[in-house]
Tab-separated table of C-alpha atoms and ligand atoms in Angstrom:
chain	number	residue	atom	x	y	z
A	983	UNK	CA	-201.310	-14.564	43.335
A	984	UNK	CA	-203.885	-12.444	45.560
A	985	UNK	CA	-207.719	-12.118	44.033
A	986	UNK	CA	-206.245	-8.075	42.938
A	987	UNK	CA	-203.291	-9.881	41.042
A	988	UNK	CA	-205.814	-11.958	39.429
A	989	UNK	CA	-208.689	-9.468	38.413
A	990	UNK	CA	-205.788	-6.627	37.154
A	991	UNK	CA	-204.241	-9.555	35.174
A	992	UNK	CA	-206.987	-10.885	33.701
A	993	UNK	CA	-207.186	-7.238	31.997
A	994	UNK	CA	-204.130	-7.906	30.243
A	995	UNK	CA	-204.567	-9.806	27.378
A	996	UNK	CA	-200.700	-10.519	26.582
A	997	UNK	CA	-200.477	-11.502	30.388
A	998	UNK	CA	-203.598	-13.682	30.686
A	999	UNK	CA	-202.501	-15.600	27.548
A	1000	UNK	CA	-198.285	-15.911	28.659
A	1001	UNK	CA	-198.966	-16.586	32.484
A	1002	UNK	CA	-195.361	-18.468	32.501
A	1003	UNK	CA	-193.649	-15.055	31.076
A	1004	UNK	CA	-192.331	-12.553	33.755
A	1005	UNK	CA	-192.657	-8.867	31.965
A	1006	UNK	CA	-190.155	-7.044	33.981
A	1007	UNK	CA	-189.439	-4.186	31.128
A	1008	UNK	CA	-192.447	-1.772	32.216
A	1009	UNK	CA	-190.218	1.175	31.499
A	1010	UNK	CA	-189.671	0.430	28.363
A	1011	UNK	CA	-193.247	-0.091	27.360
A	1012	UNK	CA	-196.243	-1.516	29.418
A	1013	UNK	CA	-198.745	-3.511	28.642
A	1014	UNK	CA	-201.929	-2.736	27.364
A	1015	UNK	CA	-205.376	-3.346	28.717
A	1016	UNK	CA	-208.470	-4.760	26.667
A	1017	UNK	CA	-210.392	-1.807	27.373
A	1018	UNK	CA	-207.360	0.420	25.329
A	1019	UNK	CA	-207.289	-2.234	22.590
A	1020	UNK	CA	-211.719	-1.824	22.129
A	1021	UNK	CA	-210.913	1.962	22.165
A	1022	UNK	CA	-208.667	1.762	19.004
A	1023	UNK	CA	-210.871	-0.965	17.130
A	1024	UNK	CA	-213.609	0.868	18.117
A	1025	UNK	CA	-212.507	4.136	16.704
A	1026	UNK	CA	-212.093	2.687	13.569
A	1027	UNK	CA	-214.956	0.932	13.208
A	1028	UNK	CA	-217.520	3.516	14.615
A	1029	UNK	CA	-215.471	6.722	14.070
A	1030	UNK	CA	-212.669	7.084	11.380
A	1031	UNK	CA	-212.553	9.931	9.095
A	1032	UNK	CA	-210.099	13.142	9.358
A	1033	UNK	CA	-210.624	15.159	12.228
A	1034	UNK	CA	-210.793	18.507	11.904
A	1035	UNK	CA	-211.047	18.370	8.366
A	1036	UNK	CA	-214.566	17.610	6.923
A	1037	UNK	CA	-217.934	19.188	7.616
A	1038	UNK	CA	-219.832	15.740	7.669
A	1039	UNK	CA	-221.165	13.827	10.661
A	1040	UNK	CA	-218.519	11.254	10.549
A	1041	UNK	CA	-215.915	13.750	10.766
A	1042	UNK	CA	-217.622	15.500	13.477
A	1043	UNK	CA	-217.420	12.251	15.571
A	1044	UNK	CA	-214.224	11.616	14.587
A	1045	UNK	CA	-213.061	15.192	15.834
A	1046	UNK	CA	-215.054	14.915	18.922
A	1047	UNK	CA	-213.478	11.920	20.064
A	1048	UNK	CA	-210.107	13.329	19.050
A	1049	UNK	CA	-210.609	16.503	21.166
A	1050	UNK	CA	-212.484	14.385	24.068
A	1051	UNK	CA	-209.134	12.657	24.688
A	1052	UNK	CA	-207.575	15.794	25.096
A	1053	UNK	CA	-210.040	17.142	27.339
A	1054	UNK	CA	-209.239	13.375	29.510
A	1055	UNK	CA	-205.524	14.760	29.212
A	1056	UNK	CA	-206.076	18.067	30.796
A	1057	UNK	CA	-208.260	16.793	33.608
A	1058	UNK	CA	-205.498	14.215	34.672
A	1059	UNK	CA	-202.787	16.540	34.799
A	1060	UNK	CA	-204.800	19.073	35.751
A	1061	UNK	CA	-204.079	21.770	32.840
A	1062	UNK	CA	-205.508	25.005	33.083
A	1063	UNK	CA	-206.816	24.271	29.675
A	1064	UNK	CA	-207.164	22.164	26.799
A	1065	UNK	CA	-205.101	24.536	24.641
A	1066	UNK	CA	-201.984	23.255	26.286
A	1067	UNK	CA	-202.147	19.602	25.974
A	1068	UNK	CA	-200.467	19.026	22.363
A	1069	UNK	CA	-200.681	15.801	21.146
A	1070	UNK	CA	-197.400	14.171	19.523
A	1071	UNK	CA	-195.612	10.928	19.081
A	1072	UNK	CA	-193.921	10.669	21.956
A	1073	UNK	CA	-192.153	12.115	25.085
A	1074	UNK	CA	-189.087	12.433	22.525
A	1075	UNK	CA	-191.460	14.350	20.281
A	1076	UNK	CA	-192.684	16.565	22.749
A	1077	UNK	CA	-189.140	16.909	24.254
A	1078	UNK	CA	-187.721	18.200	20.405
A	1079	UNK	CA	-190.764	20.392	20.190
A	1080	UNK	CA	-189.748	22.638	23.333
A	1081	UNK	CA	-186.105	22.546	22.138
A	1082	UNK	CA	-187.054	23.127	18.518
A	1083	UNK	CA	-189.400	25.672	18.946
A	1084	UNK	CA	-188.672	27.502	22.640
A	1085	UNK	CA	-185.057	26.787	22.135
A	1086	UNK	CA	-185.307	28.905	18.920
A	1087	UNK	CA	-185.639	31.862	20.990
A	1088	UNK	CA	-182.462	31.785	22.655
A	1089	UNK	CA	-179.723	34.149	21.600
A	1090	UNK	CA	-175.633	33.463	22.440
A	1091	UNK	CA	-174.541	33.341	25.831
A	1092	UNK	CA	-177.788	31.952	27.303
A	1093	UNK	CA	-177.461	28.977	29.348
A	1094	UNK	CA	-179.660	25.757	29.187
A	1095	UNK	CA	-179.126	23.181	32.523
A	1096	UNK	CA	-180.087	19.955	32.237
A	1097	UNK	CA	-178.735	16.720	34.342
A	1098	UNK	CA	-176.563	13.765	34.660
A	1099	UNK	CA	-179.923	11.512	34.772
A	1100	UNK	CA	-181.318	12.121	31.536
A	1101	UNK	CA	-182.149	9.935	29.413
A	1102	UNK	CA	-181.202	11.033	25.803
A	1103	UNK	CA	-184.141	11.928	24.511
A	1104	UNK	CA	-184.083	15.106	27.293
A	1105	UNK	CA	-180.669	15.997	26.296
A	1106	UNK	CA	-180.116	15.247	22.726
A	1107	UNK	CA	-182.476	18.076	22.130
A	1108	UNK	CA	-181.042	20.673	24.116
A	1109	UNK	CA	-177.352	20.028	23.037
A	1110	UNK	CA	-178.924	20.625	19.472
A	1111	UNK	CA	-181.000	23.783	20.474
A	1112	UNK	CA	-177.550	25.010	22.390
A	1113	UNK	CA	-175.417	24.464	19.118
A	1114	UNK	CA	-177.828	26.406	16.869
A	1115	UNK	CA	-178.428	29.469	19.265
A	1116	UNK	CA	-174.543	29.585	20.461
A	1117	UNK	CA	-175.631	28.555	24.271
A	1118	UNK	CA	-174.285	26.926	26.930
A	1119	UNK	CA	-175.281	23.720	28.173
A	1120	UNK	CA	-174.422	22.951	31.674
A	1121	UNK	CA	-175.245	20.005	33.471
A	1122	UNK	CA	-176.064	18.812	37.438
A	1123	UNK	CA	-174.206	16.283	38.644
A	1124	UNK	CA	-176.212	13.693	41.329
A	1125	UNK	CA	-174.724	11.529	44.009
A	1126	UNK	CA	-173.484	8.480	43.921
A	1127	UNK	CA	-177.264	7.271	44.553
A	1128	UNK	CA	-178.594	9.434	42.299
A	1129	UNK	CA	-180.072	12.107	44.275
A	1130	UNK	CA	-179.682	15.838	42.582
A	1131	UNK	CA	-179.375	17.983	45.628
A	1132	UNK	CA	-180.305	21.214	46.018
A	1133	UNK	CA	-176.650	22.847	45.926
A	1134	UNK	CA	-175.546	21.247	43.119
A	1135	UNK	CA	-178.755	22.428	41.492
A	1136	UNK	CA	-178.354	26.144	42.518
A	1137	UNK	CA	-174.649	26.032	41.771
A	1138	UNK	CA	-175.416	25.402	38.266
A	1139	UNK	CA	-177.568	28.230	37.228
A	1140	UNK	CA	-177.165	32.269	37.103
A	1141	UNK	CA	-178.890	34.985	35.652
A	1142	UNK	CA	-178.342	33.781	32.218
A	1143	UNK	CA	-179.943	30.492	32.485
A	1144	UNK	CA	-182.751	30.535	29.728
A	1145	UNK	CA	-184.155	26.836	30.390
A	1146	UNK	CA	-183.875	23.977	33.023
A	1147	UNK	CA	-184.614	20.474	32.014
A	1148	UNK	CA	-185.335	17.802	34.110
A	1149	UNK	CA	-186.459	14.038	34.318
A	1150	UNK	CA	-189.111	13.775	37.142
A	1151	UNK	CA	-187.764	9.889	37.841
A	1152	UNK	CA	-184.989	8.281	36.181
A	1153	UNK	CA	-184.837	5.643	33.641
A	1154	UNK	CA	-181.984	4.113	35.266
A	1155	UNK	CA	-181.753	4.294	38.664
A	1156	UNK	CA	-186.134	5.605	39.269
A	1157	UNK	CA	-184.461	8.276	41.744
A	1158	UNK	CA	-187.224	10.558	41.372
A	1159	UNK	CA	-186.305	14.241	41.808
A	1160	UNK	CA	-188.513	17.107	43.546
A	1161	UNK	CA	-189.653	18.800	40.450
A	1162	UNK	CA	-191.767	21.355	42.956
A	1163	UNK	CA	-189.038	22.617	44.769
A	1164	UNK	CA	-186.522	22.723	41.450
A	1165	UNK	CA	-189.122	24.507	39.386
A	1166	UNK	CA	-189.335	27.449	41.942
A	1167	UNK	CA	-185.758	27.887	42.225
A	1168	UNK	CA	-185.852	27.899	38.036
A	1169	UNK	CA	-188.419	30.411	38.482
A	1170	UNK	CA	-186.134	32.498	40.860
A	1171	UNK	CA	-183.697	33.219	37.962
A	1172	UNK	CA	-186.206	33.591	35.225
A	1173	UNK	CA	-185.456	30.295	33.613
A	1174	UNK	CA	-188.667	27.972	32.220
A	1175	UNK	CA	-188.711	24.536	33.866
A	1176	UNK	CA	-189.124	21.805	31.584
A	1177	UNK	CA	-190.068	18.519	33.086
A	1178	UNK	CA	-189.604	14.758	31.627
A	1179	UNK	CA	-192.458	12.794	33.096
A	1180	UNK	CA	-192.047	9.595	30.656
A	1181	UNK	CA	-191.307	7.893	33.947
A	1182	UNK	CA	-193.396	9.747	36.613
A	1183	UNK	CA	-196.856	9.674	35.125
A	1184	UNK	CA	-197.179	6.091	34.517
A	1185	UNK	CA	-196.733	5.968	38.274
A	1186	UNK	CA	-197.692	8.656	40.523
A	1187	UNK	CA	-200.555	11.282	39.986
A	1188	UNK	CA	-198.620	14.403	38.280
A	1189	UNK	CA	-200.572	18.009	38.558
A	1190	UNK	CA	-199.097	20.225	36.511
A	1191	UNK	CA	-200.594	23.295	38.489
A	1192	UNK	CA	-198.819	22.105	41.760
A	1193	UNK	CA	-195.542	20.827	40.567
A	1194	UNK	CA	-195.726	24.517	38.498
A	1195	UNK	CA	-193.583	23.356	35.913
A	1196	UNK	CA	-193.768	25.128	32.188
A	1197	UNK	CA	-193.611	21.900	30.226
A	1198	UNK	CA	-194.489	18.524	30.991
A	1199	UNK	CA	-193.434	15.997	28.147
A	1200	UNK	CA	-194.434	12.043	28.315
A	1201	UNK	CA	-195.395	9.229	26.484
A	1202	UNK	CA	-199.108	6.991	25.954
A	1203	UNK	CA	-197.443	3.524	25.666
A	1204	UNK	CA	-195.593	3.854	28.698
A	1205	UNK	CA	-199.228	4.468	30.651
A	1206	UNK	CA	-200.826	1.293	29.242
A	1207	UNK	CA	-202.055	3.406	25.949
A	1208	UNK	CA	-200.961	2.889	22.451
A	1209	UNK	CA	-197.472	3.618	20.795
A	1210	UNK	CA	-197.311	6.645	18.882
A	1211	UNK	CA	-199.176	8.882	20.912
A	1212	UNK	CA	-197.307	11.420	23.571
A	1213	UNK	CA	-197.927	14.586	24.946
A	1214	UNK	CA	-196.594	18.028	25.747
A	1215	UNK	CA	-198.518	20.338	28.150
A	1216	UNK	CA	-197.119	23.491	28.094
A	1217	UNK	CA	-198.137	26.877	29.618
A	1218	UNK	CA	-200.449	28.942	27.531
A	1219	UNK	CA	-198.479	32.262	27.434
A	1220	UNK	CA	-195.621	29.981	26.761
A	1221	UNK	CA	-196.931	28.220	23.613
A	1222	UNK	CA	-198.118	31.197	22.078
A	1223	UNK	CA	-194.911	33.096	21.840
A	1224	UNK	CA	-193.365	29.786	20.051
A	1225	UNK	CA	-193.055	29.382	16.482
A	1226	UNK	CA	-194.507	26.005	15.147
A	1227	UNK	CA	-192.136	23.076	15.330
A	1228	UNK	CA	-193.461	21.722	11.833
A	1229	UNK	CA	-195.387	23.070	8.984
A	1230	UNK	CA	-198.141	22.039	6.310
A	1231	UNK	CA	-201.500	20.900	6.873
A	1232	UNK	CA	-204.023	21.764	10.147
A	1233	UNK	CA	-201.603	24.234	11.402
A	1234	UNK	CA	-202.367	27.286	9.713
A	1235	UNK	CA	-204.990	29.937	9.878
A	1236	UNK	CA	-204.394	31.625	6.244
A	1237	UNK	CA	-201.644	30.776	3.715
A	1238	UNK	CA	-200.816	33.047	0.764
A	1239	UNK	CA	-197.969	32.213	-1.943
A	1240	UNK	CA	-194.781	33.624	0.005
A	1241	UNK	CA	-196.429	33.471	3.730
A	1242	UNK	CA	-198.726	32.114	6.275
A	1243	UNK	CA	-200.236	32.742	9.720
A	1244	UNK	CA	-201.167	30.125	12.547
A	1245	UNK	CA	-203.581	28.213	13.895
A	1246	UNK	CA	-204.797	28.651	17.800
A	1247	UNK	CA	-203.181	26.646	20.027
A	1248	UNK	CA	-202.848	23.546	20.271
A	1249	UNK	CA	-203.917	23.145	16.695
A	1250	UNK	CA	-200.536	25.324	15.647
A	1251	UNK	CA	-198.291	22.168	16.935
A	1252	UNK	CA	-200.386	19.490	15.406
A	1253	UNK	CA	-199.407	19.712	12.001
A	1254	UNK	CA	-200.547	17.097	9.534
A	1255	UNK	CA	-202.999	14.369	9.735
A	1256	UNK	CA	-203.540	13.520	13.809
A	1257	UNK	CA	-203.539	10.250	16.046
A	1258	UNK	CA	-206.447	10.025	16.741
A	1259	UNK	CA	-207.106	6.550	17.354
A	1260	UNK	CA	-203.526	6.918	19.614
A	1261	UNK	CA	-205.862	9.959	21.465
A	1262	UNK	CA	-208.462	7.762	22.060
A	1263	UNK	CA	-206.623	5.071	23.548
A	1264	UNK	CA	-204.590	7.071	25.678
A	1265	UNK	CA	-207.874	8.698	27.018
A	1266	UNK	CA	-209.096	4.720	27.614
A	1267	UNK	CA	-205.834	4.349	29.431
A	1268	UNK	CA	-206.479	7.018	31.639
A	1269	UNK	CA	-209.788	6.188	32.183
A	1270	UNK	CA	-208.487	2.727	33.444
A	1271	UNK	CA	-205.812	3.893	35.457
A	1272	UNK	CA	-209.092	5.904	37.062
A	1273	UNK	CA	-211.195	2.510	37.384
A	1274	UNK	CA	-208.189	1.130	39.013
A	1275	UNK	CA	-206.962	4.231	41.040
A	1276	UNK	CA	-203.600	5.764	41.709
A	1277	UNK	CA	-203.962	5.000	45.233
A	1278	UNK	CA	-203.947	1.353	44.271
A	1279	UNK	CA	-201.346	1.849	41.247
A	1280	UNK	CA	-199.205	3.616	44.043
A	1281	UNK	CA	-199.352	0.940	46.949
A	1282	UNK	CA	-198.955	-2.094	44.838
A	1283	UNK	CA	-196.100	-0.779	43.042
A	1284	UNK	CA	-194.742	0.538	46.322
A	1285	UNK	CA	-194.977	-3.183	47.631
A	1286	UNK	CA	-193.489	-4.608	44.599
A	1287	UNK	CA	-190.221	-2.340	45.153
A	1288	UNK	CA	-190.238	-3.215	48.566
A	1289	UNK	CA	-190.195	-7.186	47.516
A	1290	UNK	CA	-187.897	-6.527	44.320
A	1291	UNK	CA	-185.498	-4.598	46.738
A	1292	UNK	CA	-185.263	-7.275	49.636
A	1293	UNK	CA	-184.762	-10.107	47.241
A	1294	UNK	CA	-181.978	-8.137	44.550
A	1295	UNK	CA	-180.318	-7.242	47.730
A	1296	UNK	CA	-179.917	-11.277	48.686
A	1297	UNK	CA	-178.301	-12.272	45.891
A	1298	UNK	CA	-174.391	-13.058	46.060
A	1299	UNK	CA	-172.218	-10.849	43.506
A	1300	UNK	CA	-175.427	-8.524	42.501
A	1301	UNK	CA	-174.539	-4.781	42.165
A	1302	UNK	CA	-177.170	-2.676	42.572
A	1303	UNK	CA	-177.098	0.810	41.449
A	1304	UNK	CA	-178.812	3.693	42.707
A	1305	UNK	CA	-180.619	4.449	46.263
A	1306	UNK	CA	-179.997	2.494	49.065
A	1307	UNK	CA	-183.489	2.258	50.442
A	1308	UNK	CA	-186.354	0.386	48.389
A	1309	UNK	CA	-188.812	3.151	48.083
A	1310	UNK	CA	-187.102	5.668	46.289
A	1311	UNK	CA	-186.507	3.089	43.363
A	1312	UNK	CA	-190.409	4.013	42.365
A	1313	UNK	CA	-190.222	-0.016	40.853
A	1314	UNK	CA	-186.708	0.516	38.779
A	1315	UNK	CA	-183.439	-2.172	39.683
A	1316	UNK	CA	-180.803	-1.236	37.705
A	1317	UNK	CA	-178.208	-4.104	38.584
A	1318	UNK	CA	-174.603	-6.034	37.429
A	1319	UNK	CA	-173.869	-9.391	38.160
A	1320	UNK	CA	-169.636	-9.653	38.641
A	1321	UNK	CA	-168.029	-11.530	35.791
A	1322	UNK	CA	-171.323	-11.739	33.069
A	1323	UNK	CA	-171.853	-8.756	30.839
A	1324	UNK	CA	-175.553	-7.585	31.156
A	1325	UNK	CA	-176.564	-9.242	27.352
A	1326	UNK	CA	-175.445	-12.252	28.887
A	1327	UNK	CA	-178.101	-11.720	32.104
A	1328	UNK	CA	-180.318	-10.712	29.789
A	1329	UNK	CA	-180.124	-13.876	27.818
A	1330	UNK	CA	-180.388	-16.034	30.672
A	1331	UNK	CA	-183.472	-14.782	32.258
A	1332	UNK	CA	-184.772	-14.430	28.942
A	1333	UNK	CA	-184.885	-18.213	28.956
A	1334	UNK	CA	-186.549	-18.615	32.303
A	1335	UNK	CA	-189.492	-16.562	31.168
A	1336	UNK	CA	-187.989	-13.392	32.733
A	1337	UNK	CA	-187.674	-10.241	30.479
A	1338	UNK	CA	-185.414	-7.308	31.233
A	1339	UNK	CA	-183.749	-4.299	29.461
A	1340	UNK	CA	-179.996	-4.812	29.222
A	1341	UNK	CA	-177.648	-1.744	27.339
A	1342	UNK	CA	-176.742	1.958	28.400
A	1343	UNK	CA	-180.730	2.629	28.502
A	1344	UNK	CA	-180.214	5.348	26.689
A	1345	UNK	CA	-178.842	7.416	29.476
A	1346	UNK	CA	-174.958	7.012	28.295
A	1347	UNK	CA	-173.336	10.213	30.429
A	1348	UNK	CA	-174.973	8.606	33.010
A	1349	UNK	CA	-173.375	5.022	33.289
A	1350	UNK	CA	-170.108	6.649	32.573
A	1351	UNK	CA	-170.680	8.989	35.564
A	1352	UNK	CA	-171.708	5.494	37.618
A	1353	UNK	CA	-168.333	4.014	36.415
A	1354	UNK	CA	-170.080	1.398	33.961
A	1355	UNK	CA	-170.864	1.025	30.668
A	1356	UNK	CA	-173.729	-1.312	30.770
A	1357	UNK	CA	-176.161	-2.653	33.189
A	1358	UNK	CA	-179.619	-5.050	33.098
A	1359	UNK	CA	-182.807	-3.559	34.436
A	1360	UNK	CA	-186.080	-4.692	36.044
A	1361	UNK	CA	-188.985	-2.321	35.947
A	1362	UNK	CA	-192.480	-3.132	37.649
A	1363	UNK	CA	-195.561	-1.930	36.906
A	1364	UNK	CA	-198.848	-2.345	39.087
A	1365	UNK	CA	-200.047	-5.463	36.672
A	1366	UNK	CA	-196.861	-7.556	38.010
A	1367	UNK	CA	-196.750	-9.821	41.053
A	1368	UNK	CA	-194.496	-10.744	43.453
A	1369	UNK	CA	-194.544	-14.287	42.353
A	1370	UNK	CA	-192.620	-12.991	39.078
A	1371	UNK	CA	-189.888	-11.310	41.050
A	1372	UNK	CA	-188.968	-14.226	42.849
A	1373	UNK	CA	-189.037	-16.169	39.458
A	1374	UNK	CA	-186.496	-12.948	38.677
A	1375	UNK	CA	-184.216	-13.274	41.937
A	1376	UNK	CA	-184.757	-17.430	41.522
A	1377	UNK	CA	-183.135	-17.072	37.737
A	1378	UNK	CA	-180.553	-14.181	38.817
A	1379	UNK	CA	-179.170	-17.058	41.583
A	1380	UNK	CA	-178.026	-19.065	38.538
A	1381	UNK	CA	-176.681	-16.658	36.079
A	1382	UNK	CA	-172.745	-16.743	37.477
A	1383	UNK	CA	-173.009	-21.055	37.891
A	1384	UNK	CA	-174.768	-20.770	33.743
A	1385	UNK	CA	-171.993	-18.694	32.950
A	1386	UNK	CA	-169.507	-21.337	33.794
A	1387	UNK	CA	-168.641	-20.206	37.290
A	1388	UNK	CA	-168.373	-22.526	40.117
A	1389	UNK	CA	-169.947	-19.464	42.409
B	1872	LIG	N1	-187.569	10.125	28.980
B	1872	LIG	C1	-187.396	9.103	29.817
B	1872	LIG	C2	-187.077	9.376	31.259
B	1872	LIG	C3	-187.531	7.803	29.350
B	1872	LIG	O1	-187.368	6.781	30.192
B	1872	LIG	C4	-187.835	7.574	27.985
B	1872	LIG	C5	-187.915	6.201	27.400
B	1872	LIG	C6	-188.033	8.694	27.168
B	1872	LIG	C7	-187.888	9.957	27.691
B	1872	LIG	C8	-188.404	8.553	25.735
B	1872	LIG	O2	-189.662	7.989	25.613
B	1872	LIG	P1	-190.227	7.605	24.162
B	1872	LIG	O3	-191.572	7.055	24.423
B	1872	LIG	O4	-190.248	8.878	23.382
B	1872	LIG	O5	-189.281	6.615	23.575
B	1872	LIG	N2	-187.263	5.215	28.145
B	1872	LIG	C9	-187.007	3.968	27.753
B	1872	LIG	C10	-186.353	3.059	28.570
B	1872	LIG	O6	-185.964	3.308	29.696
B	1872	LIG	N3	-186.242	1.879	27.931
B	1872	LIG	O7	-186.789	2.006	26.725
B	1872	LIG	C11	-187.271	3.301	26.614
């Protein structure tokens, strides 16, 4: 372990108390830093009342930290303003918001394009939103890598294409896909881009201004924050010309016995009591991915994929899926091991200490499109070391021969 291993672990409570356990499921969830788990506590012990609701001093503080965080948000996506962040539970919130609410506004015969990558939670939505408005739903195929190239791209949309939707980096394979260039072509036929960044901003520094997408969805515990707090950014003129996706409390401006109007934005999306304490530990998150810097974040995770690659790629009768250079994994190994179903991989390195995911990751057209129908992944994060992934390749040697093979 370097001295930077040892100070970013040391962060980590879960990590500094389990230093035999290789967490190798960053995808999934991450980890969470001390300084996110003080923000919560300290929210409820300093701060807790209903935001937004009373008039007294508590409630004040309680609503300033609650709009604070979403003011944190903004700057590290760079929104325009804090009337487009929209706090919700998740990236599959925010995802079922567009589609609920946008989608509404589609008549028959639009078109919706989404691709092979997705992971359900950006597709579920839209074959929904296509079903109730009588659109079509068309997909873009990738390579047998995973890249979505620009043809296939254009040769899926026309003048009726209504909404594009798009994971910035895949689940499965972490191709990551040049949201810049495919929200300009969107933008060429009048279609809204929507982008799934559940894997991108964890990882790389995502400006919604420059990417010029119209919707960003992702999640807080994927970004070291707590579960149950996500976010949609979405462009102003966008969000006002949606309905609301649900109804009741905080979301209205006037209600009378048959009828109601809305709230401003963002308030007209946040119905019901708020996260708050989930705001305010996604704000600490950011601030620690600050303290730490993306420049840092970037290159260790850029030398952990390099080491992950090099030692997956050793390993007799290992499959691995997706590109065939190191870097463009962005710290996702998506593998099979011939002969051993991937609950079986699972289980082994599970008793070596090693966790990975093992299933369809959610991203079912996908595998069948790769030819499989399960696989086992390994997703870093900048907290892990290198020592862990040879623990990972070291285990991964032995799964056939603990299987019962002789090689
Ligand atoms: N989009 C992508 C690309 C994802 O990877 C995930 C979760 C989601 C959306 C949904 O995020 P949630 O926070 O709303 O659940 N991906 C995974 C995964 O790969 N393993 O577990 C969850």
């Amino acid at each position: 372990m370097t001295a930077q291993d040892t100070a970013i672990r040391s962060d980590f409570p879960l990590l500094a108390a389990n230093p035999a356990l290789a967490y190798l499921d960053s995808a999934a969830t991450a980890q969470k830093p001390a300084c996110v788990l003080d923000a919560v506590r300290g929210f409820y012990e300093r701060d807790n009342a209903n935001p937004l609701r009373g008039l007294y001093d508590l409630s004040v503080r309680a609503t300033d930290a609650y709009e604070n965080a979403r003011e944190t948000v903004r700057s590290f996506i760079n929104a325009e303003s804090a009337e487009e962040i929209v706090f919700t539970r998740n990236a599959t919130e925010s995802l079922n918001l567009v589609a609920g609410s946008f989608g509404s506004l589609l008549t028959p015969g639009d078109e919706i394009v989404v691709t092979i990558l997705e992971h359900h939670s950006n597709l579920l939505p839209w074959q929904q939103a296509a079903r109730r408005a009588g659109a079509c739903l068309r997909f873009v195929e990738c390579t047998p890598e995973g890249e979505i190239t620009e043809a296939a791209f254009r040769a899926a949309l026309c003048d009726r294409t209504r909404i594009v939707a798009m994971t910035h980096i895949s689940n499965v394979l972490g191709v990551k896909n040049d949201i810049r260039r495919f929200a300009a072509i969107a933008h060429e036929y009048g279609a809204v881009f929507v982008c799934d960044g559940a894997q991108s901003v964890p990882h790389i520094p995502v400006d919604v201004r420059v990417l010029d997408v119209d919707f960003l969805a992702f999640s807080g515990h994927k970004m070291c924050g707590p579960m149950g707090i996500g976010v949609l950014y979405g462009k102003k003129a966008l969000l006002r010309k949606m309905p609301p996706f649900l109804f009741g409390g905080e979301m209205i401006e006037y209600v009378t016995r048959k009828d109601a109007t809305w709230a401003e934005l963002p308030h007209k999306f946040e119905a019901g009591t708020v996260n708050a304490a989930g705001a305010v530990g996604l704000a600490a998150a950011i601030g620690y991915y600050r303290r730490i810097g993306f420049d840092t974040i970037v290159e260790r995770e850029r030398r952990l994929s390099e080491a992950a690659f090099a030692l997956l790629r050793d390993i007799p009768r290992l499959r691995l899926l997706g590109p065939a250079d190191a870097a463009s994994h962005h710290g996702i190994f998506t593998f099979t091991v011939d002969g051993v179903h991937p609950h079986d991989i699972a289980a082994i390195l599970d008793s070596d200490g090693v966790c990975v995911r093992a299933g369809h990751h959610c991203a079912q057209p996908l595998m069948e499109h790769l030819g499989v129908t399960s696989t086992a992944r390994a997703s870093l994060a900048f907290y892990n070391t290198e020592d862990e992934l040879i623990r990972l390749a070291e285990s991964l040697r032995h799964v056939r021969e603990r299987m019962g093979y002789r090689q």
